[in-house]
PDB file of C-alpha atoms in Angstrom:
ATOM      1  CA  MET Z   1      40.607  17.558 -23.971  1.00  0.00           C
ATOM      2  CA  SER Z   2      38.516  17.403 -27.090  1.00  0.00           C
ATOM      3  CA  ARG Z   3      35.654  19.893 -27.323  1.00  0.00           C
ATOM      4  CA  GLN Z   4      33.572  16.982 -28.489  1.00  0.00           C
ATOM      5  CA  PHE Z   5      32.662  14.029 -26.335  1.00  0.00           C
ATOM      6  CA  ALA Z   6      30.091  11.327 -26.782  1.00  0.00           C
ATOM      7  CA  PHE Z   7      27.300  11.817 -24.244  1.00  0.00           C
ATOM      8  CA  ASN Z   8      26.104   8.412 -23.136  1.00  0.00           C
ATOM      9  CA  PRO Z   9      22.880   8.443 -21.094  1.00  0.00           C
ATOM     10  CA  ARG Z  10      23.878   5.096 -19.542  1.00  0.00           C
ATOM     11  CA  LEU Z  11      27.062   6.690 -18.125  1.00  0.00           C
ATOM     12  CA  ASP Z  12      26.376  10.423 -17.938  1.00  0.00           C
ATOM     13  CA  PHE Z  13      23.830  12.987 -16.899  1.00  0.00           C
ATOM     14  CA  ALA Z  14      23.385  16.589 -17.978  1.00  0.00           C
ATOM     15  CA  ILE Z  15      21.470  19.463 -16.420  1.00  0.00           C
ATOM     16  CA  GLU Z  16      20.685  22.473 -18.575  1.00  0.00           C
ATOM     17  CA  ARG Z  17      19.452  25.902 -17.531  1.00  0.00           C
ATOM     18  CA  PHE Z  18      18.902  29.320 -19.051  1.00  0.00           C
ATOM     19  CA  ILE Z  19      20.394  32.037 -16.858  1.00  0.00           C
ATOM     20  CA  ASP Z  20      19.147  35.591 -17.283  1.00  0.00           C
ATOM     21  CA  ALA Z  21      22.640  37.048 -16.966  1.00  0.00           C
ATOM     22  CA  PRO Z  22      25.580  37.577 -19.318  1.00  0.00           C
ATOM     23  CA  PRO Z  23      28.248  34.862 -19.713  1.00  0.00           C
ATOM     24  CA  ARG Z  24      30.854  37.001 -17.883  1.00  0.00           C
ATOM     25  CA  LEU Z  25      28.789  36.828 -14.651  1.00  0.00           C
ATOM     26  CA  VAL Z  26      28.119  33.124 -15.093  1.00  0.00           C
ATOM     27  CA  TRP Z  27      31.876  32.581 -15.534  1.00  0.00           C
ATOM     28  CA  GLU Z  28      32.677  34.703 -12.489  1.00  0.00           C
ATOM     29  CA  ALA Z  29      30.242  32.795 -10.273  1.00  0.00           C
ATOM     30  CA  LEU Z  30      31.689  29.534 -11.521  1.00  0.00           C
ATOM     31  CA  THR Z  31      35.358  30.395 -11.115  1.00  0.00           C
ATOM     32  CA  LYS Z  32      35.675  32.617  -8.040  1.00  0.00           C
ATOM     33  CA  PRO Z  33      35.849  30.922  -4.595  1.00  0.00           C
ATOM     34  CA  GLU Z  34      33.785  33.605  -2.906  1.00  0.00           C
ATOM     35  CA  HIS Z  35      30.914  32.910  -5.314  1.00  0.00           C
ATOM     36  CA  LEU Z  36      31.340  29.135  -5.287  1.00  0.00           C
ATOM     37  CA  LYS Z  37      30.816  29.179  -1.503  1.00  0.00           C
ATOM     38  CA  GLU Z  38      27.366  30.686  -2.073  1.00  0.00           C
ATOM     39  CA  TRP Z  39      25.927  27.990  -4.323  1.00  0.00           C
ATOM     40  CA  TYR Z  40      28.037  24.817  -4.563  1.00  0.00           C
ATOM     41  CA  MET Z  41      26.544  22.860  -1.651  1.00  0.00           C
ATOM     42  CA  PRO Z  42      22.767  22.452  -1.352  1.00  0.00           C
ATOM     43  CA  ARG Z  43      21.887  24.761   1.567  1.00  0.00           C
ATOM     44  CA  PRO Z  44      19.475  22.320   3.238  1.00  0.00           C
ATOM     45  CA  TRP Z  45      22.273  19.729   3.328  1.00  0.00           C
ATOM     46  CA  GLY Z  46      25.303  21.701   4.480  1.00  0.00           C
ATOM     47  CA  ARG Z  47      27.780  24.407   3.541  1.00  0.00           C
ATOM     48  CA  VAL Z  48      31.048  25.098   1.797  1.00  0.00           C
ATOM     49  CA  VAL Z  49      33.703  25.611   4.428  1.00  0.00           C
ATOM     50  CA  ARG Z  50      36.573  26.433   2.104  1.00  0.00           C
ATOM     51  CA  ALA Z  51      37.111  26.768  -1.636  1.00  0.00           C
ATOM     52  CA  GLU Z  52      40.327  27.094  -3.617  1.00  0.00           C
ATOM     53  CA  LEU Z  53      40.430  27.378  -7.380  1.00  0.00           C
ATOM     54  CA  ASP Z  54      43.380  27.821  -9.744  1.00  0.00           C
ATOM     55  CA  VAL Z  55      41.433  27.993 -12.982  1.00  0.00           C
ATOM     56  CA  ARG Z  56      43.946  26.697 -15.533  1.00  0.00           C
ATOM     57  CA  PRO Z  57      44.731  23.236 -16.911  1.00  0.00           C
ATOM     58  CA  GLY Z  58      46.390  21.347 -14.105  1.00  0.00           C
ATOM     59  CA  GLY Z  59      45.156  23.843 -11.516  1.00  0.00           C
ATOM     60  CA  ILE Z  60      43.474  22.928  -8.261  1.00  0.00           C
ATOM     61  CA  PHE Z  61      39.726  22.513  -7.822  1.00  0.00           C
ATOM     62  CA  SER Z  62      39.261  22.154  -4.077  1.00  0.00           C
ATOM     63  CA  VAL Z  63      36.002  22.509  -2.146  1.00  0.00           C
ATOM     64  CA  ASP Z  64      35.649  21.435   1.480  1.00  0.00           C
ATOM     65  CA  ILE Z  65      32.019  20.788   2.457  1.00  0.00           C
ATOM     66  CA  ALA Z  66      30.386  20.148   5.781  1.00  0.00           C
ATOM     67  CA  VAL Z  67      27.100  18.260   6.061  1.00  0.00           C
ATOM     68  CA  GLY Z  68      24.920  19.479   8.906  1.00  0.00           C
ATOM     69  CA  ASP Z  69      27.140  20.267  11.869  1.00  0.00           C
ATOM     70  CA  GLY Z  70      29.748  17.705  10.802  1.00  0.00           C
ATOM     71  CA  GLU Z  71      33.408  18.134  10.010  1.00  0.00           C
ATOM     72  CA  ALA Z  72      34.519  19.381   6.642  1.00  0.00           C
ATOM     73  CA  SER Z  73      35.166  16.807   3.936  1.00  0.00           C
ATOM     74  CA  PRO Z  74      37.642  17.697   1.212  1.00  0.00           C
ATOM     75  CA  ASN Z  75      36.723  17.394  -2.451  1.00  0.00           C
ATOM     76  CA  LEU Z  76      39.846  17.710  -4.541  1.00  0.00           C
ATOM     77  CA  GLY Z  77      40.274  17.669  -8.278  1.00  0.00           C
ATOM     78  CA  CYS Z  78      42.090  19.119 -11.239  1.00  0.00           C
ATOM     79  CA  PHE Z  79      41.057  21.414 -14.051  1.00  0.00           C
ATOM     80  CA  LEU Z  80      41.567  19.790 -17.442  1.00  0.00           C
ATOM     81  CA  GLU Z  81      40.331  22.483 -19.826  1.00  0.00           C
ATOM     82  CA  VAL Z  82      39.603  26.163 -19.433  1.00  0.00           C
ATOM     83  CA  VAL Z  83      38.102  28.260 -22.208  1.00  0.00           C
ATOM     84  CA  PRO Z  84      37.025  31.518 -20.548  1.00  0.00           C
ATOM     85  CA  LEU Z  85      33.352  32.356 -20.897  1.00  0.00           C
ATOM     86  CA  GLU Z  86      32.699  29.102 -22.826  1.00  0.00           C
ATOM     87  CA  ARG Z  87      33.872  25.876 -21.242  1.00  0.00           C
ATOM     88  CA  LEU Z  88      35.297  24.507 -17.976  1.00  0.00           C
ATOM     89  CA  VAL Z  89      36.271  20.882 -17.416  1.00  0.00           C
ATOM     90  CA  TRP Z  90      37.498  19.355 -14.178  1.00  0.00           C
ATOM     91  CA  THR Z  91      37.840  15.863 -12.757  1.00  0.00           C
ATOM     92  CA  SER Z  92      38.134  14.123  -9.412  1.00  0.00           C
ATOM     93  CA  MET Z  93      40.217  11.431 -11.161  1.00  0.00           C
ATOM     94  CA  LEU Z  94      43.300  13.655 -10.956  1.00  0.00           C
ATOM     95  CA  PHE Z  95      44.779  15.858  -8.286  1.00  0.00           C
ATOM     96  CA  PRO Z  96      46.328  19.256  -9.142  1.00  0.00           C
ATOM     97  CA  GLY Z  97      49.260  19.086 -11.533  1.00  0.00           C
ATOM     98  CA  PHE Z  98      47.573  16.109 -13.275  1.00  0.00           C
ATOM     99  CA  ARG Z  99      48.710  13.782 -10.456  1.00  0.00           C
ATOM    100  CA  PRO Z 100      46.785  10.500 -10.203  1.00  0.00           C
ATOM    101  CA  ALA Z 101      44.106  10.713  -7.506  1.00  0.00           C
ATOM    102  CA  VAL Z 102      43.471   8.327  -4.637  1.00  0.00           C
ATOM    103  CA  PHE Z 103      40.037   8.518  -3.035  1.00  0.00           C
ATOM    104  CA  ASP Z 104      37.075   6.523  -1.765  1.00  0.00           C
ATOM    105  CA  ASP Z 105      34.360   8.370  -3.646  1.00  0.00           C
ATOM    106  CA  ILE Z 106      32.871   7.807  -7.091  1.00  0.00           C
ATOM    107  CA  PRO Z 107      34.946   9.804  -9.577  1.00  0.00           C
ATOM    108  CA  ILE Z 108      33.427  12.103 -12.149  1.00  0.00           C
ATOM    109  CA  THR Z 109      34.554  14.429 -14.854  1.00  0.00           C
ATOM    110  CA  ALA Z 110      32.449  17.583 -15.034  1.00  0.00           C
ATOM    111  CA  ILE Z 111      32.018  19.538 -18.216  1.00  0.00           C
ATOM    112  CA  VAL Z 112      30.397  22.942 -18.013  1.00  0.00           C
ATOM    113  CA  THR Z 113      29.524  24.797 -21.182  1.00  0.00           C
ATOM    114  CA  MET Z 114      27.960  28.187 -21.598  1.00  0.00           C
ATOM    115  CA  ARG Z 115      26.963  30.255 -24.580  1.00  0.00           C
ATOM    116  CA  PRO Z 116      25.222  33.582 -25.036  1.00  0.00           C
ATOM    117  CA  GLU Z 117      21.519  33.287 -25.732  1.00  0.00           C
ATOM    118  CA  GLY Z 118      19.591  36.496 -26.196  1.00  0.00           C
ATOM    119  CA  SER Z 119      20.352  38.655 -23.158  1.00  0.00           C
ATOM    120  CA  GLY Z 120      21.346  35.646 -21.055  1.00  0.00           C
ATOM    121  CA  THR Z 121      23.383  32.464 -21.042  1.00  0.00           C
ATOM    122  CA  ARG Z 122      22.598  28.827 -21.857  1.00  0.00           C
ATOM    123  CA  TYR Z 123      24.399  26.774 -19.180  1.00  0.00           C
ATOM    124  CA  VAL Z 124      24.924  22.999 -19.345  1.00  0.00           C
ATOM    125  CA  PHE Z 125      26.536  20.885 -16.595  1.00  0.00           C
ATOM    126  CA  THR Z 126      27.480  17.347 -17.623  1.00  0.00           C
ATOM    127  CA  ALA Z 127      28.840  14.677 -15.265  1.00  0.00           C
ATOM    128  CA  LEU Z 128      30.710  11.791 -16.905  1.00  0.00           C
ATOM    129  CA  HIS Z 129      31.003   8.494 -15.024  1.00  0.00           C
ATOM    130  CA  ARG Z 130      33.231   5.412 -15.487  1.00  0.00           C
ATOM    131  CA  SER Z 131      30.415   2.913 -15.532  1.00  0.00           C
ATOM    132  CA  GLU Z 132      26.683   2.388 -15.351  1.00  0.00           C
ATOM    133  CA  ALA Z 133      27.171   1.187 -11.774  1.00  0.00           C
ATOM    134  CA  ASP Z 134      28.901   4.462 -10.802  1.00  0.00           C
ATOM    135  CA  LEU Z 135      26.077   6.505 -12.349  1.00  0.00           C
ATOM    136  CA  ALA Z 136      23.470   4.405 -10.559  1.00  0.00           C
ATOM    137  CA  THR Z 137      25.292   4.732  -7.243  1.00  0.00           C
ATOM    138  CA  ASN Z 138      25.534   8.531  -7.675  1.00  0.00           C
ATOM    139  CA  ARG Z 139      21.830   8.761  -8.483  1.00  0.00           C
ATOM    140  CA  GLU Z 140      20.889   6.607  -5.464  1.00  0.00           C
ATOM    141  CA  SER Z 141      23.243   8.540  -3.152  1.00  0.00           C
ATOM    142  CA  GLY Z 142      21.554  11.872  -3.858  1.00  0.00           C
ATOM    143  CA  PHE Z 143      24.440  13.240  -5.938  1.00  0.00           C
ATOM    144  CA  TYR Z 144      22.179  13.940  -8.901  1.00  0.00           C
ATOM    145  CA  GLN Z 145      19.486  15.555  -6.757  1.00  0.00           C
ATOM    146  CA  GLY Z 146      22.146  17.597  -4.902  1.00  0.00           C
ATOM    147  CA  THR Z 147      23.626  18.730  -8.185  1.00  0.00           C
ATOM    148  CA  GLU Z 148      20.205  19.905  -9.385  1.00  0.00           C
ATOM    149  CA  ILE Z 149      19.727  21.841  -6.152  1.00  0.00           C
ATOM    150  CA  ALA Z 150      23.215  23.357  -6.414  1.00  0.00           C
ATOM    151  CA  ILE Z 151      22.649  24.399 -10.024  1.00  0.00           C
ATOM    152  CA  ASP Z 152      19.328  26.012  -9.066  1.00  0.00           C
ATOM    153  CA  GLN Z 153      21.220  27.894  -6.326  1.00  0.00           C
ATOM    154  CA  PHE Z 154      23.876  28.818  -8.927  1.00  0.00           C
ATOM    155  CA  VAL Z 155      21.216  30.269 -11.247  1.00  0.00           C
ATOM    156  CA  GLU Z 156      19.688  32.200  -8.312  1.00  0.00           C
ATOM    157  CA  HIS Z 157      23.116  33.528  -7.303  1.00  0.00           C
ATOM    158  CA  VAL Z 158      24.118  34.616 -10.798  1.00  0.00           C
ATOM    159  CA  THR Z 159      20.736  36.248 -11.356  1.00  0.00           C
ATOM    160  CA  ALA Z 160      21.163  38.202  -8.103  1.00  0.00           C
ATOM    161  CA  MET Z 161      24.646  39.279  -9.256  1.00  0.00           C
ATOM    162  CA  SER Z 162      23.161  40.752 -12.398  1.00  0.00           C
ATOM    163  CA  ALA Z 163      20.291  42.566 -10.675  1.00  0.00           C
ATOM    164  CA  PRO Z 164      20.636  46.339 -10.520  1.00  0.00           C
ATOM    165  CA  ALA Z 165      21.623  47.689  -7.104  1.00  0.00           C
ATOM    166  CA  ALA Z 166      18.671  49.081  -5.180  1.00  0.00           C
TER     167      ALA Z 166
END
């Protein structure tokens, strides 16, 4: 995948944060299942039941979430690009091994970039959508709000990882 893409505000949204932690901790929290379980699902909404990541192009991105006391719902995708400590791209449009996906949800491609900034990391999450209608549906469904909450939890988790032990 090209490092450049054309951000289109009619199709995409981006959330940017400064994280007061080095890129290596941001990367670890983003790519290790035990960390993903701590921040991926907005806590008030539910929990991550299971996470499996094979962080390489074609590798699995699988997160099962449960809303409230409900059963787990699988969220399966495929990593497209992996540049350690800099960039991670995955999509729900493909299953692992670049196999075409079949699903009932609105597909996205997620692009995460990070770069050192002072003593911390500049983190940007971008969600690409197929159409304006898909973006509107995701906004109305709470996906955008949930993503903001999850990213705030992510920042909190990474910051706690970098805090000196008491």
